[in-house]
Short mmCIF file of C-alpha atoms in Angstrom, two decimals:
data_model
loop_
_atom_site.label_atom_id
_atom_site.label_comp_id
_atom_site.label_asym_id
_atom_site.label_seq_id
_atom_site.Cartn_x
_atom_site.Cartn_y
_atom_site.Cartn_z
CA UNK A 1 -32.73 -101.32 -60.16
CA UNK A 2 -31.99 -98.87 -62.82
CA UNK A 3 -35.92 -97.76 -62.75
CA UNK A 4 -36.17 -97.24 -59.12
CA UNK A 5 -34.03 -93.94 -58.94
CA UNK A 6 -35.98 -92.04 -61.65
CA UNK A 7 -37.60 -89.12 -60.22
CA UNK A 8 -41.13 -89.27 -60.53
CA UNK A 9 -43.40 -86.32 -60.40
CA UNK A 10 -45.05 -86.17 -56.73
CA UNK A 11 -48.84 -84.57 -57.49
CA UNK A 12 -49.71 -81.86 -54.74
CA UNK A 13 -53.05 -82.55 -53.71
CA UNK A 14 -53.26 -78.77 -55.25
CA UNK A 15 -53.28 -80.43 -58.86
CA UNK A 16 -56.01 -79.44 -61.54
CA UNK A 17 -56.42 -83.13 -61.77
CA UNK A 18 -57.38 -84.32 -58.52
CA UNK A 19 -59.51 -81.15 -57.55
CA UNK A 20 -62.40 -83.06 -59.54
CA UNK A 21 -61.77 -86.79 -58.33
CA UNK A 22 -60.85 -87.96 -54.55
CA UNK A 23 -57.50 -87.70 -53.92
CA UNK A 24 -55.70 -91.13 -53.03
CA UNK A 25 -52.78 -90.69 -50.37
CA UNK A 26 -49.35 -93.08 -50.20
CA UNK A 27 -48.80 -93.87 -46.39
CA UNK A 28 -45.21 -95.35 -45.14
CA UNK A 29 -45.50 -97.02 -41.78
CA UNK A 30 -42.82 -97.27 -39.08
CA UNK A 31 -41.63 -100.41 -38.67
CA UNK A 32 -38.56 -101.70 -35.87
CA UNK A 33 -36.06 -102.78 -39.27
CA UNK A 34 -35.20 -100.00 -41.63
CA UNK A 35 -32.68 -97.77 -40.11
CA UNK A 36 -34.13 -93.43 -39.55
CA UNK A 37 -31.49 -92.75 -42.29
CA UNK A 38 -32.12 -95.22 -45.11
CA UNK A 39 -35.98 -94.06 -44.56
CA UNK A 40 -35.19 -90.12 -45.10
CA UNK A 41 -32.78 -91.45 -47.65
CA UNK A 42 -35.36 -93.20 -49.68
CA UNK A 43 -37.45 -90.57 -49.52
CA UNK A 44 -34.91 -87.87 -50.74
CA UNK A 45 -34.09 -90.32 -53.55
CA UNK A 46 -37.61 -91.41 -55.26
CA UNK A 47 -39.52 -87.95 -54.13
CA UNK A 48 -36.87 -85.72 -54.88
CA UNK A 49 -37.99 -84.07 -51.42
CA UNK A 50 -35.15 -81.56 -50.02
CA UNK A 51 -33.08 -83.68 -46.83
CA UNK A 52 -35.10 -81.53 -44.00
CA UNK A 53 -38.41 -82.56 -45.48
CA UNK A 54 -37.02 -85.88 -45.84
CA UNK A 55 -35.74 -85.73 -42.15
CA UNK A 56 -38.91 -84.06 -40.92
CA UNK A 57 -40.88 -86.98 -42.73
CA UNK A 58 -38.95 -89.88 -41.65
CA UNK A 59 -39.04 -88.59 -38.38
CA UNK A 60 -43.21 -87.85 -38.15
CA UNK A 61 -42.60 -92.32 -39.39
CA UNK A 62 -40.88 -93.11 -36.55
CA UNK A 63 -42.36 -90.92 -33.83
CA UNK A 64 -46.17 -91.07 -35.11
CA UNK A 65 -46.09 -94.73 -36.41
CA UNK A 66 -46.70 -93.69 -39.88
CA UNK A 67 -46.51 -90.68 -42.40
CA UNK A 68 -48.45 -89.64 -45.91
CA UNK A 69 -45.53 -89.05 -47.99
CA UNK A 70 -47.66 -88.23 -51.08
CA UNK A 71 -51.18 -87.40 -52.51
CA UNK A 72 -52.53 -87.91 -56.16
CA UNK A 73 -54.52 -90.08 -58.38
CA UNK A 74 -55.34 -93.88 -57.05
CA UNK A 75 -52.65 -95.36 -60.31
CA UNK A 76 -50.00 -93.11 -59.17
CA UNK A 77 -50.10 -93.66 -55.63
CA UNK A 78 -49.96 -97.67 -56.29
CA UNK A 79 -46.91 -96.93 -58.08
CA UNK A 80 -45.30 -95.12 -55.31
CA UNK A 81 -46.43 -97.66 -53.08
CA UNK A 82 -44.77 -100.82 -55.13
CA UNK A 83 -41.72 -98.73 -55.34
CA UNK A 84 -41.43 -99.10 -51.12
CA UNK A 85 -42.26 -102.31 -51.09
CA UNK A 86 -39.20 -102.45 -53.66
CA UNK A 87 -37.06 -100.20 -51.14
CA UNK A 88 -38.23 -102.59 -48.46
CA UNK A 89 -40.71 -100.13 -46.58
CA UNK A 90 -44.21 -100.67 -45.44
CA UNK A 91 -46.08 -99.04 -47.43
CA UNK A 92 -50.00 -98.57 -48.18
CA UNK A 93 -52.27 -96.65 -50.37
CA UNK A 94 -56.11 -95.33 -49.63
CA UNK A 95 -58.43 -92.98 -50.09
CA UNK A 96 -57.62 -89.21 -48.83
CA UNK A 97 -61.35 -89.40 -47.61
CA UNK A 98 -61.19 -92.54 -45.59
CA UNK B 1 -15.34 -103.73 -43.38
CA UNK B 2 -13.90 -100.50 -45.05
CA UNK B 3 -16.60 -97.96 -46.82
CA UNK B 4 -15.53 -94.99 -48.77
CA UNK B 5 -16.97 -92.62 -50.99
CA UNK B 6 -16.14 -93.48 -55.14
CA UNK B 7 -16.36 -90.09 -56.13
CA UNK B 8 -15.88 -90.99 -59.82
CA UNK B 9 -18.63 -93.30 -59.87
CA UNK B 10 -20.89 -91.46 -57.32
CA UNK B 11 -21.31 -94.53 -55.61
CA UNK B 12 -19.22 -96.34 -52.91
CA UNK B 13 -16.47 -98.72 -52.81
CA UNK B 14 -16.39 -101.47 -50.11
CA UNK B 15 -13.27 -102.99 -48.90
CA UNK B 16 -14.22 -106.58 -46.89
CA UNK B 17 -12.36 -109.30 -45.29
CA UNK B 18 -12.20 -112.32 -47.20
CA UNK B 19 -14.35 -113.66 -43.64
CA UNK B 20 -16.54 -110.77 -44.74
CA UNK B 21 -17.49 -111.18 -48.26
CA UNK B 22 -17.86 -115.35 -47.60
CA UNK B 23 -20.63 -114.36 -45.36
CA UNK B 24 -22.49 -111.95 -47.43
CA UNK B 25 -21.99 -114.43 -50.53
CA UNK B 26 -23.45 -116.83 -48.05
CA UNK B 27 -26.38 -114.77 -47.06
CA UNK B 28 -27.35 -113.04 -50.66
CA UNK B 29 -27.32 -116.71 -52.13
CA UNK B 30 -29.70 -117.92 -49.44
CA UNK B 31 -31.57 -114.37 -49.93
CA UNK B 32 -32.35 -115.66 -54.14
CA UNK B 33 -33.28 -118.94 -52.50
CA UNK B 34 -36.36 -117.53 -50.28
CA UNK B 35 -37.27 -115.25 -52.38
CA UNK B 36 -37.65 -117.97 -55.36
CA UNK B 37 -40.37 -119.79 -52.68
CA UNK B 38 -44.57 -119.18 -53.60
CA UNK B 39 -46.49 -116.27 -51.93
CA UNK B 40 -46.98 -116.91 -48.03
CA UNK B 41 -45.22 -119.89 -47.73
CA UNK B 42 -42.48 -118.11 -45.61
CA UNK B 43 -43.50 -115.06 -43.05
CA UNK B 44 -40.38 -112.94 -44.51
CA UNK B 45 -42.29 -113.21 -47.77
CA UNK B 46 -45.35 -111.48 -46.33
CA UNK B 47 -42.79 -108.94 -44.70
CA UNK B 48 -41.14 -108.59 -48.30
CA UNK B 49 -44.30 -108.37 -50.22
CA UNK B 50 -46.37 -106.32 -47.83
CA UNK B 51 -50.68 -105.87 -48.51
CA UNK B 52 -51.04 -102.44 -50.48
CA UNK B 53 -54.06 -101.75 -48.11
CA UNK B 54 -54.89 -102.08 -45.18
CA UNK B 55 -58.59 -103.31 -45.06
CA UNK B 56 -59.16 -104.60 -48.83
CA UNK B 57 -58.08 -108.18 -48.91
CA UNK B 58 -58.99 -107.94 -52.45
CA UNK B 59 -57.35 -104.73 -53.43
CA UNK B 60 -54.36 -106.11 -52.16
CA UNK B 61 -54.35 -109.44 -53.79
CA UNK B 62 -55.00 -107.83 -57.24
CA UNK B 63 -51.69 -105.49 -56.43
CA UNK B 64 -49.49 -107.88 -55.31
CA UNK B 65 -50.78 -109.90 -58.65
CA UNK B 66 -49.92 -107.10 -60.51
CA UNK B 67 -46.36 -106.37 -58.85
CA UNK B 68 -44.89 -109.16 -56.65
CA UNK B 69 -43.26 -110.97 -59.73
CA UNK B 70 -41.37 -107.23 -60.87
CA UNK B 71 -40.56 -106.97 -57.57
CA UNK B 72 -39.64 -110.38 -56.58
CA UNK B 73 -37.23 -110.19 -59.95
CA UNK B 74 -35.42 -106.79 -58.42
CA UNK B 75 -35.14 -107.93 -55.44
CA UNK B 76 -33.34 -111.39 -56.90
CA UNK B 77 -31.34 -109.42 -58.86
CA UNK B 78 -30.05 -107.17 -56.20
CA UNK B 79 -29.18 -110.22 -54.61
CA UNK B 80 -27.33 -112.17 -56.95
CA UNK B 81 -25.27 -109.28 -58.39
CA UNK B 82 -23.93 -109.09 -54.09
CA UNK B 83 -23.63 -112.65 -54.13
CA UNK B 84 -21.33 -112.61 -57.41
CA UNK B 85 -19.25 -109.38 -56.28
CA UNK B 86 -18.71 -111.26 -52.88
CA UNK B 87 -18.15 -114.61 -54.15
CA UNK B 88 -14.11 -115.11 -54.66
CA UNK B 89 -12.46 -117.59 -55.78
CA UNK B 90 -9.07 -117.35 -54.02
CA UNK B 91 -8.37 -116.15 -50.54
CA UNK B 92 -6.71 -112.88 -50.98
CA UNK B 93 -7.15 -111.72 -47.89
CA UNK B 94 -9.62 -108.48 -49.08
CA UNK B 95 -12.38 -108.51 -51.43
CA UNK B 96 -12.09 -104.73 -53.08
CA UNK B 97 -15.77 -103.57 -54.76
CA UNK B 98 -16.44 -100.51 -56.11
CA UNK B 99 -20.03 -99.61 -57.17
CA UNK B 100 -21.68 -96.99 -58.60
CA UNK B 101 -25.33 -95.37 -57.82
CA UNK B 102 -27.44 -97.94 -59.38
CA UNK B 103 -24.91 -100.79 -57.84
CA UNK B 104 -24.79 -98.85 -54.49
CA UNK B 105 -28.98 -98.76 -54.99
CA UNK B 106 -28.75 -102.51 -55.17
CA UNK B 107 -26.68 -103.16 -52.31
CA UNK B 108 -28.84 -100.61 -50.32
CA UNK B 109 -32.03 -102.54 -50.93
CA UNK B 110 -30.62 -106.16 -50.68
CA UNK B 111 -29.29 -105.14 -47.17
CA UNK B 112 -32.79 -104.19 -46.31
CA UNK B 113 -33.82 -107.42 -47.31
CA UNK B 114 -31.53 -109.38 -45.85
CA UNK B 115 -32.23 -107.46 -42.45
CA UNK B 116 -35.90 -107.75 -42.60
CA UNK B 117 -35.49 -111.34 -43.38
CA UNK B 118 -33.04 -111.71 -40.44
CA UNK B 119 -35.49 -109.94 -38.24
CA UNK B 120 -38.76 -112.66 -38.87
CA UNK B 121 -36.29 -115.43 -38.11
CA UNK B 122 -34.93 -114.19 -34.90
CA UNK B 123 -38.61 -112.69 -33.74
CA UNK B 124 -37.76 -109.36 -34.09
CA UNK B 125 -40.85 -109.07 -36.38
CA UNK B 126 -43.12 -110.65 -33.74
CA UNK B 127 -46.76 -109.57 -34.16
CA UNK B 128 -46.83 -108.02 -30.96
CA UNK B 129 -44.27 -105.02 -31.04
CA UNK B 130 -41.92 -106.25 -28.29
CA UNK B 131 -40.77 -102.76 -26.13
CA UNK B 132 -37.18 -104.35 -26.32
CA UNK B 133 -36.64 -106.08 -29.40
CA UNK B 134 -33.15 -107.34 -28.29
CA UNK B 135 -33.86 -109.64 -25.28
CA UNK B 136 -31.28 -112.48 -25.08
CA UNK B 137 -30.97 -114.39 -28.10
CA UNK B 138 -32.84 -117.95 -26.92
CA UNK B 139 -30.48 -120.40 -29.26
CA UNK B 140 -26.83 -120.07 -30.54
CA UNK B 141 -28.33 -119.66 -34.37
CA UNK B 142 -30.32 -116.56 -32.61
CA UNK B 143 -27.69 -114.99 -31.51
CA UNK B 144 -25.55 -115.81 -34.71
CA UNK B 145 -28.22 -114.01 -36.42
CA UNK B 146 -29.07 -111.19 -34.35
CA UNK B 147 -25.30 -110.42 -34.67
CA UNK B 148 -25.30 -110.61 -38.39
CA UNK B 149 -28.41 -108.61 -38.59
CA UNK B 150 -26.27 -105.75 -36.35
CA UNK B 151 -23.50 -106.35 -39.15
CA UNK B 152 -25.22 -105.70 -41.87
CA UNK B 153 -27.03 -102.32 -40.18
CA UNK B 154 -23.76 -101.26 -39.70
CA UNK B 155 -22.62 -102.19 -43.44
CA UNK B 156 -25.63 -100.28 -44.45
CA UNK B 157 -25.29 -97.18 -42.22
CA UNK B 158 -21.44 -96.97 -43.56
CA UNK B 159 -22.97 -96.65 -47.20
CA UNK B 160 -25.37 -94.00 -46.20
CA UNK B 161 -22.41 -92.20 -44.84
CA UNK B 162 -20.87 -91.64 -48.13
CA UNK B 163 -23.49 -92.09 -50.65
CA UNK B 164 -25.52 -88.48 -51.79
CA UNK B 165 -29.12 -89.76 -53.02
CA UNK B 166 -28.63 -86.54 -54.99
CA UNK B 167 -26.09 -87.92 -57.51
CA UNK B 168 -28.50 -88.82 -60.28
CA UNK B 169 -26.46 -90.78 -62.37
#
């Protein structure tokens, strides 16, 4: 598990590098399993995100039935994306355009 | 079930009843066993190993080609290393584990596991979202299960209480 707490670096969609290409977008989706505070936990863990964005996050999950929790380049995003999967969230990557 | 912070470690240490720790051994072993089984042969797979997009059939199978055996592996391993801190061979009475982050990260994950599994036996993962997922348990082994799946929520939650996802190790 040793890999999964690295901090990666979360792209802003404000990157040079995805101003010229479409940005992709990492999506977590609510789901009736994972408890509210393993979710923001997760997401303070692998994002690095400060616990109210993690709270405010989790919390747009639960009440909206899903959440982008990051933006960047299509290889990056399926990384973040196998990463849930590994946490045991729903998780899905697509286009920012779609 | 006793959880408390291990402030040396930055994990958590877990004090269990021998009743406890039989149980969990009993689950994470049978957790290795599913998830040894071939893609979509069991619906807690396809919960486990979840399509990486929505409308691309293909997309998806390439990912899960890509990932599902790293995953599958982590996941295994999260499991066994429970099932071996659980599994005792006398009856003391407690079973006293202490783990740190990336143990605590382990646990975390297989509990997750474990509970989503739980949750496609006893329906909870129906395909129609049910607007009260705990109606009464239609078979003895339901309710056994829905109970366990409560347990290990709570065994969960406890963790989250003490552990700070801010202690990089």
């Amino acid at each position: 598990m040793a890999q999964t707490i690295e901090r990666p670096d979360v792209r802003e969609a404000t990157d040079e590098a995805s101003v010229t290409a479409v940005p992709w977008v990492t999506i977590v989706w609510d789901d009736p399993v994972n408890l509210m505070t393993y979710v923001a936990y997760v997401f303070r863990s692998y994002f690095g995100f400060p616990k109210h964005r993690a709270e405010q996050l989790m919390l747009r999950v639960h009440n909206e039935g899903r959440a982008v929790v990051a933006t960047g380049d299509r290889e990056t995003m399926e990384r973040h994306v196998a990463a849930m999967h590994g946490y045991g969230l729903q998780a899905t990557l697509r286009r920012a355009d779609e | 079930m006793i959880v408390s912070a291990a402030q040396a470690l930055g994990g958590v240490r877990i004090v269990l009843e021998s009743e406890e720790a039989m149980l969990l051994a009993e689950f994470a072993g049978q957790v290795v066993t599913v998830l040894e089984q071939d893609a979509h042969t069991d619906p807690a797979l396809d919960r486990l190993f979840p399509d990486a997009y929505v409308d691309d059939d293909a997309a998806s199978d390439d990912f899960r080609r890509y990932t599902r055996e790293d995953l599958a592996q982590s996941k295994r391993d999260a499991a066994a290393a429970v099932r071996d801190a659980t599994s005792t061979e006398e009856d003391r009475g407690i079973v006293d584990i202490e783990l740190d982050q990336a143990a605590s990260w382990g646990w975390l994950t297989f509990l997750t596991d474990l509970r989503l599994i739980l949750a496609e036996r006893t329906g909870i993962l129906a395909d129609e979202p049910d607007d009260d997922p705990v109606t009464e348990p239609i078979t003895e082994r339901d309710g056994y299960m829905r109970a366990a799946y409560e347990w290990v929520g709570f065994v969960q939650g406890s963790m989250l209480e003490v552990l700070d996802p801010t202690n990089e190790r």
